[in-house]
Short mmCIF file of C-alpha atoms in Angstrom, two decimals:
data_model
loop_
_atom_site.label_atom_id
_atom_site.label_comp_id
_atom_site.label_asym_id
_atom_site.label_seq_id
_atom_site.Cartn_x
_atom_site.Cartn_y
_atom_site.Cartn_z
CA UNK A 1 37.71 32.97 33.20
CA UNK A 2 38.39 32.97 29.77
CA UNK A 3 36.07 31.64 27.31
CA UNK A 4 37.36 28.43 26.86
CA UNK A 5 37.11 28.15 30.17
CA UNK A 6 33.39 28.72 30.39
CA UNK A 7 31.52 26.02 30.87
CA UNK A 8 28.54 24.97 29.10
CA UNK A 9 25.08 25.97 29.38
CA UNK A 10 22.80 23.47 31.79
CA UNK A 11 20.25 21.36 29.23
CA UNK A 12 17.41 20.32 31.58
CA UNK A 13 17.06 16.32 31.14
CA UNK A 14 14.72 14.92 28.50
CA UNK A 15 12.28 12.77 29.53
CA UNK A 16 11.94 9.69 26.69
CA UNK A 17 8.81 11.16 25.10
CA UNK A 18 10.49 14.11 24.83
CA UNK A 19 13.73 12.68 22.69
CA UNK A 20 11.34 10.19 20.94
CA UNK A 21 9.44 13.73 20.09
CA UNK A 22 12.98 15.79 18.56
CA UNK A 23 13.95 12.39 17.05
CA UNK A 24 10.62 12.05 15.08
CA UNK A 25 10.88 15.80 14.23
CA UNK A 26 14.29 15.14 13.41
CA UNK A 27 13.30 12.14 10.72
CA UNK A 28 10.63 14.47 9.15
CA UNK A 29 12.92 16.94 8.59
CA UNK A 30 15.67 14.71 6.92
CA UNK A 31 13.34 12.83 5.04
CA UNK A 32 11.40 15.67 3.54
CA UNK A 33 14.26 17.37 2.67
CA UNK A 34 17.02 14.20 1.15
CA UNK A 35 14.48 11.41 1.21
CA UNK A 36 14.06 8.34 2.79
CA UNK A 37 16.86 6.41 1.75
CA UNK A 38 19.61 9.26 3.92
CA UNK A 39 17.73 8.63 6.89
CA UNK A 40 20.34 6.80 8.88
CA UNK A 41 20.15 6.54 12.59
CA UNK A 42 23.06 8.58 12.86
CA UNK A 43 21.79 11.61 10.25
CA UNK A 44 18.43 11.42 12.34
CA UNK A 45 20.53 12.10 16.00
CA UNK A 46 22.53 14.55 14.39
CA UNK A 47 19.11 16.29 13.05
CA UNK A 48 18.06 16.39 16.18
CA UNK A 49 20.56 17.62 17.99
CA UNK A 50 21.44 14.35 19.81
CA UNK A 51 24.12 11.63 20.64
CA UNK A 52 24.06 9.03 18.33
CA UNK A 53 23.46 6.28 21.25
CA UNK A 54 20.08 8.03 22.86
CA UNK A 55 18.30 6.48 19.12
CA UNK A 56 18.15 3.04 20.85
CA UNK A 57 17.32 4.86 23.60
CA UNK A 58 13.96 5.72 22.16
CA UNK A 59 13.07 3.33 19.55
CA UNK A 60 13.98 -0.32 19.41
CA UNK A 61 14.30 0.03 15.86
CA UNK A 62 14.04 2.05 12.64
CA UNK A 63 11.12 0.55 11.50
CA UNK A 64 9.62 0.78 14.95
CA UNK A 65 10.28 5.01 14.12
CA UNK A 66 9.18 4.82 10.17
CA UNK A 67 5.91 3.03 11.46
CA UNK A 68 5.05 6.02 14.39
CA UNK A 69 6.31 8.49 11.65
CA UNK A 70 3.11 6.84 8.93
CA UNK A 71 0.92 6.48 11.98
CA UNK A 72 1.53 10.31 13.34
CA UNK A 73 1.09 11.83 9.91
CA UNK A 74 -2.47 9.96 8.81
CA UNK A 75 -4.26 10.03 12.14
CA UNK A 76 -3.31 13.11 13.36
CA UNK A 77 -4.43 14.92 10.26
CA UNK A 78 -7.97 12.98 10.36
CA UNK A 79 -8.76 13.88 13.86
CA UNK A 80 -7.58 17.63 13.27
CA UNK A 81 -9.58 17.85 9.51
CA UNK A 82 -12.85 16.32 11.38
CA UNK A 83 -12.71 18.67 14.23
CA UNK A 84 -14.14 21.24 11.86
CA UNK A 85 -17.24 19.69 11.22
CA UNK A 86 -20.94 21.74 11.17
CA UNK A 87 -23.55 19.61 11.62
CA UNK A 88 -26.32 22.29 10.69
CA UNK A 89 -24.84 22.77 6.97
CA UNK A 90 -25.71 20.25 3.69
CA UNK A 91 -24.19 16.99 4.07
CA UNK A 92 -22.65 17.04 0.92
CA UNK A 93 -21.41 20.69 1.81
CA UNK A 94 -20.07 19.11 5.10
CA UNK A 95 -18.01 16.14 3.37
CA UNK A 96 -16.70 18.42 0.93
CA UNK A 97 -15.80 20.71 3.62
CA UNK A 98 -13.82 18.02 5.64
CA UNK A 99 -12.14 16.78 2.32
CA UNK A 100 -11.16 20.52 1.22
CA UNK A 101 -9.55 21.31 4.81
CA UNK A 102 -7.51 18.06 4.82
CA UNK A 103 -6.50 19.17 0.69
CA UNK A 104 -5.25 22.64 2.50
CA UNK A 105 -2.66 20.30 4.54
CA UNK A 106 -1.85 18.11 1.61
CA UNK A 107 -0.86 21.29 -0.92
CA UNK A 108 0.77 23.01 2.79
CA UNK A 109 3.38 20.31 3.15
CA UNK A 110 4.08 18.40 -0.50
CA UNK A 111 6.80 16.60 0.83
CA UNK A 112 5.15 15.03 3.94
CA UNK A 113 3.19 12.95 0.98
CA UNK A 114 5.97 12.53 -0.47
CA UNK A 115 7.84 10.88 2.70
CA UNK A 116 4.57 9.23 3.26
CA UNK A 117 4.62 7.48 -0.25
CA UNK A 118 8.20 6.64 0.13
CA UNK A 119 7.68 4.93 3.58
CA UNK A 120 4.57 3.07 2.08
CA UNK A 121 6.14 1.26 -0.92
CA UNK A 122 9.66 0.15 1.83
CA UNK A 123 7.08 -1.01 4.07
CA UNK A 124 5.87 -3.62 1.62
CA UNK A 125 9.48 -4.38 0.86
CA UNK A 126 10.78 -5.00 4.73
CA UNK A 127 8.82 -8.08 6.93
CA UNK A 128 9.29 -6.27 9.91
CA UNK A 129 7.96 -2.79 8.88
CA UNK A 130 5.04 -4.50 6.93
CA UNK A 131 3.91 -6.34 9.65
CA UNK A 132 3.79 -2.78 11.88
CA UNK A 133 2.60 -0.90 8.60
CA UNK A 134 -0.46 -3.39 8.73
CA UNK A 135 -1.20 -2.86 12.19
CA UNK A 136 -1.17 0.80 11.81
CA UNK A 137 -3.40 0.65 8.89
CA UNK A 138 -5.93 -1.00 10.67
CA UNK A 139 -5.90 1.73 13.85
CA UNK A 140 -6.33 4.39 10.69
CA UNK A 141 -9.17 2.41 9.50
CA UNK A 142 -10.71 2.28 13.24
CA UNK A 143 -9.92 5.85 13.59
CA UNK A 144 -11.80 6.68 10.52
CA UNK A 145 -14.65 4.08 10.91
CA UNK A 146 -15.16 5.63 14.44
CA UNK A 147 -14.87 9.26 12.74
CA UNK A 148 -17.53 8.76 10.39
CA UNK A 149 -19.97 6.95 13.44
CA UNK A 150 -19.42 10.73 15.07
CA UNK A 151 -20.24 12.76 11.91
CA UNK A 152 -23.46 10.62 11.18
CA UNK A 153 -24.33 11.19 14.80
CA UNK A 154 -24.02 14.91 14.62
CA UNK A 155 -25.69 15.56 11.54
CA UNK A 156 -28.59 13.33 12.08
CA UNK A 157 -28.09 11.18 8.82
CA UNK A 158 -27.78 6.96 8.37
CA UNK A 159 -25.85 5.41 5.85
CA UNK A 160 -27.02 2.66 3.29
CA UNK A 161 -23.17 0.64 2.96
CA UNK A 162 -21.55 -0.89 6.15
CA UNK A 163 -19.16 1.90 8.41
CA UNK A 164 -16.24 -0.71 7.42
CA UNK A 165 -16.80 -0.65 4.15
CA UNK A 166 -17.78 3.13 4.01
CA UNK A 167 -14.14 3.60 6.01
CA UNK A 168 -12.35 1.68 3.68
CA UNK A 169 -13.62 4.04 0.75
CA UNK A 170 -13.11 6.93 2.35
CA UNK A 171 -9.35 6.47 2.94
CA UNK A 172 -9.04 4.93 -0.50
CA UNK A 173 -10.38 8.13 -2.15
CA UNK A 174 -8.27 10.67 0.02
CA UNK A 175 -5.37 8.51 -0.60
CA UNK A 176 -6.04 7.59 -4.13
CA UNK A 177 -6.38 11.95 -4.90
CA UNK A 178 -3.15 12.46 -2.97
CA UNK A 179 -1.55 10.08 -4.80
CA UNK A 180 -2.32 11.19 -8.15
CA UNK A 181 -1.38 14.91 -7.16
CA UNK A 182 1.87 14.14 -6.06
CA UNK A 183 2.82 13.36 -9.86
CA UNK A 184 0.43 15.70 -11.48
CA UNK A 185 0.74 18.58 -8.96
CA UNK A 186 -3.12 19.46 -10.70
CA UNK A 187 -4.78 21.22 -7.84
CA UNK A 188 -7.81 21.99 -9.84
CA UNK A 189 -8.30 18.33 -10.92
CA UNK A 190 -7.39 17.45 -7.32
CA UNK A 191 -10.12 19.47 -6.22
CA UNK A 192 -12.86 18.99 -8.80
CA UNK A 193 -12.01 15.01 -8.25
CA UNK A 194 -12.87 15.55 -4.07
CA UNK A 195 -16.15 18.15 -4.54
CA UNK A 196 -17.12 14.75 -6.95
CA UNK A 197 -15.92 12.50 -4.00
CA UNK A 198 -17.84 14.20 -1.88
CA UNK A 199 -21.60 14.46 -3.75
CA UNK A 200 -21.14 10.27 -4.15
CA UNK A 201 -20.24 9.90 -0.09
CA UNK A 202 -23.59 12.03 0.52
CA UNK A 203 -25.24 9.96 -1.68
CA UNK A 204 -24.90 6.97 0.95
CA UNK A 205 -26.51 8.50 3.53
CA UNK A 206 -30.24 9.54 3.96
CA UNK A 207 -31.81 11.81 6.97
CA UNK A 208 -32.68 9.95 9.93
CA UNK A 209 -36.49 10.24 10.66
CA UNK A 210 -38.13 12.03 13.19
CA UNK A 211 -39.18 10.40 16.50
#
């Protein structure tokens, strides 16, 4: 048989969470490397190695994918960084600790912020996306109201402002430093800003007393 002839290797069958998987690899790798804006349906497929049809397939939309993509990236990094938590150390030592292991990810992959950014400001400029960006904001803020619940219950401490509004701070001062690095690309300043970050978060919490 000659090699034209030969026919082509077996590909086992994808199950949908499999090709939603690729596809969402697929749109991280366009989009970090030629930005938002060339991340067509058909660029995505084609990044991932797949028929242009199986995109509708997975995803009823684009903005159904650019609103998993946001959703992926923020939560996923807060449950990993607050895995690492010690609740015998300082508590100021702790939150800095946490802040300086989710930094490490931030300076690891620039242009996931980048695509982040970028998918943030369209999201305020397309109804459809905002309404899913808003919904996947609050899950973050759940995710990192119900975060910060665990780390006060592990290291014994109570906080003086509300969970919601200590969430709400938290994200805004991760995000806020992010932010600002991405057009300063100051790690020191980055980092001095967070260790600061982090003696004002221990600041609202106090030991719990003994029983």
């Amino acid at each position: 048989m000659s090699a034209a002839q030969t026919p082509a290797p077996h590909r086992p069958r994808l199950s949908v969470s499999e090709r939603r998987a690729l596809l969402i690899e697929g749109a991280w790798t366009l989009m970090k490397r030629e930005g938002v804006a060339a991340a067509t349906t058909r660029a995505i497929c084609a990044e991932a190695g797949m028929p242009h049809g199986a995109f509708h397939y997975c995803f009823r939309s684009k903005q159904e994918l650019y609103a998993e993509l946001l959703t992926g990236q923020i939560t996923g990094g807060l449950a990993e960084v607050w895995a690492q938590i010690d609740a015998s150390a300082d508590v100021r030592e702790t939150i800095l600790a946490i802040f300086l292991a989710y930094w490490d990810q931030v300076e690891a992959d620039p242009q996931a912020q980048v695509v982040i950014a970028e998918l943030t400001v369209l999201a305020q400029r397309d109804a459809e996306l905002r309404e899913l960006s808003m919904a996947d904001g609050r899950s973050t803020h759940t995710l990192a109201r119900t975060m910060l619940r665990q780390f006060i219950e592990l290291t014994g401490v109570r906080s003086s402002l509300p969970d919601d509004l200590l969430a709400e701070m938290l994200l805004g001062a991760l995000s806020g430093v992010t932010n600002r690095w991405l057009v300063s690309r100051d790690s020191a300043t980055a980092r001095a800003a967070l260790a600061e970050y982090a003696k004002l978060f221990a600041g609202y919490t106090q030991e719990q007393p003994e029983p």
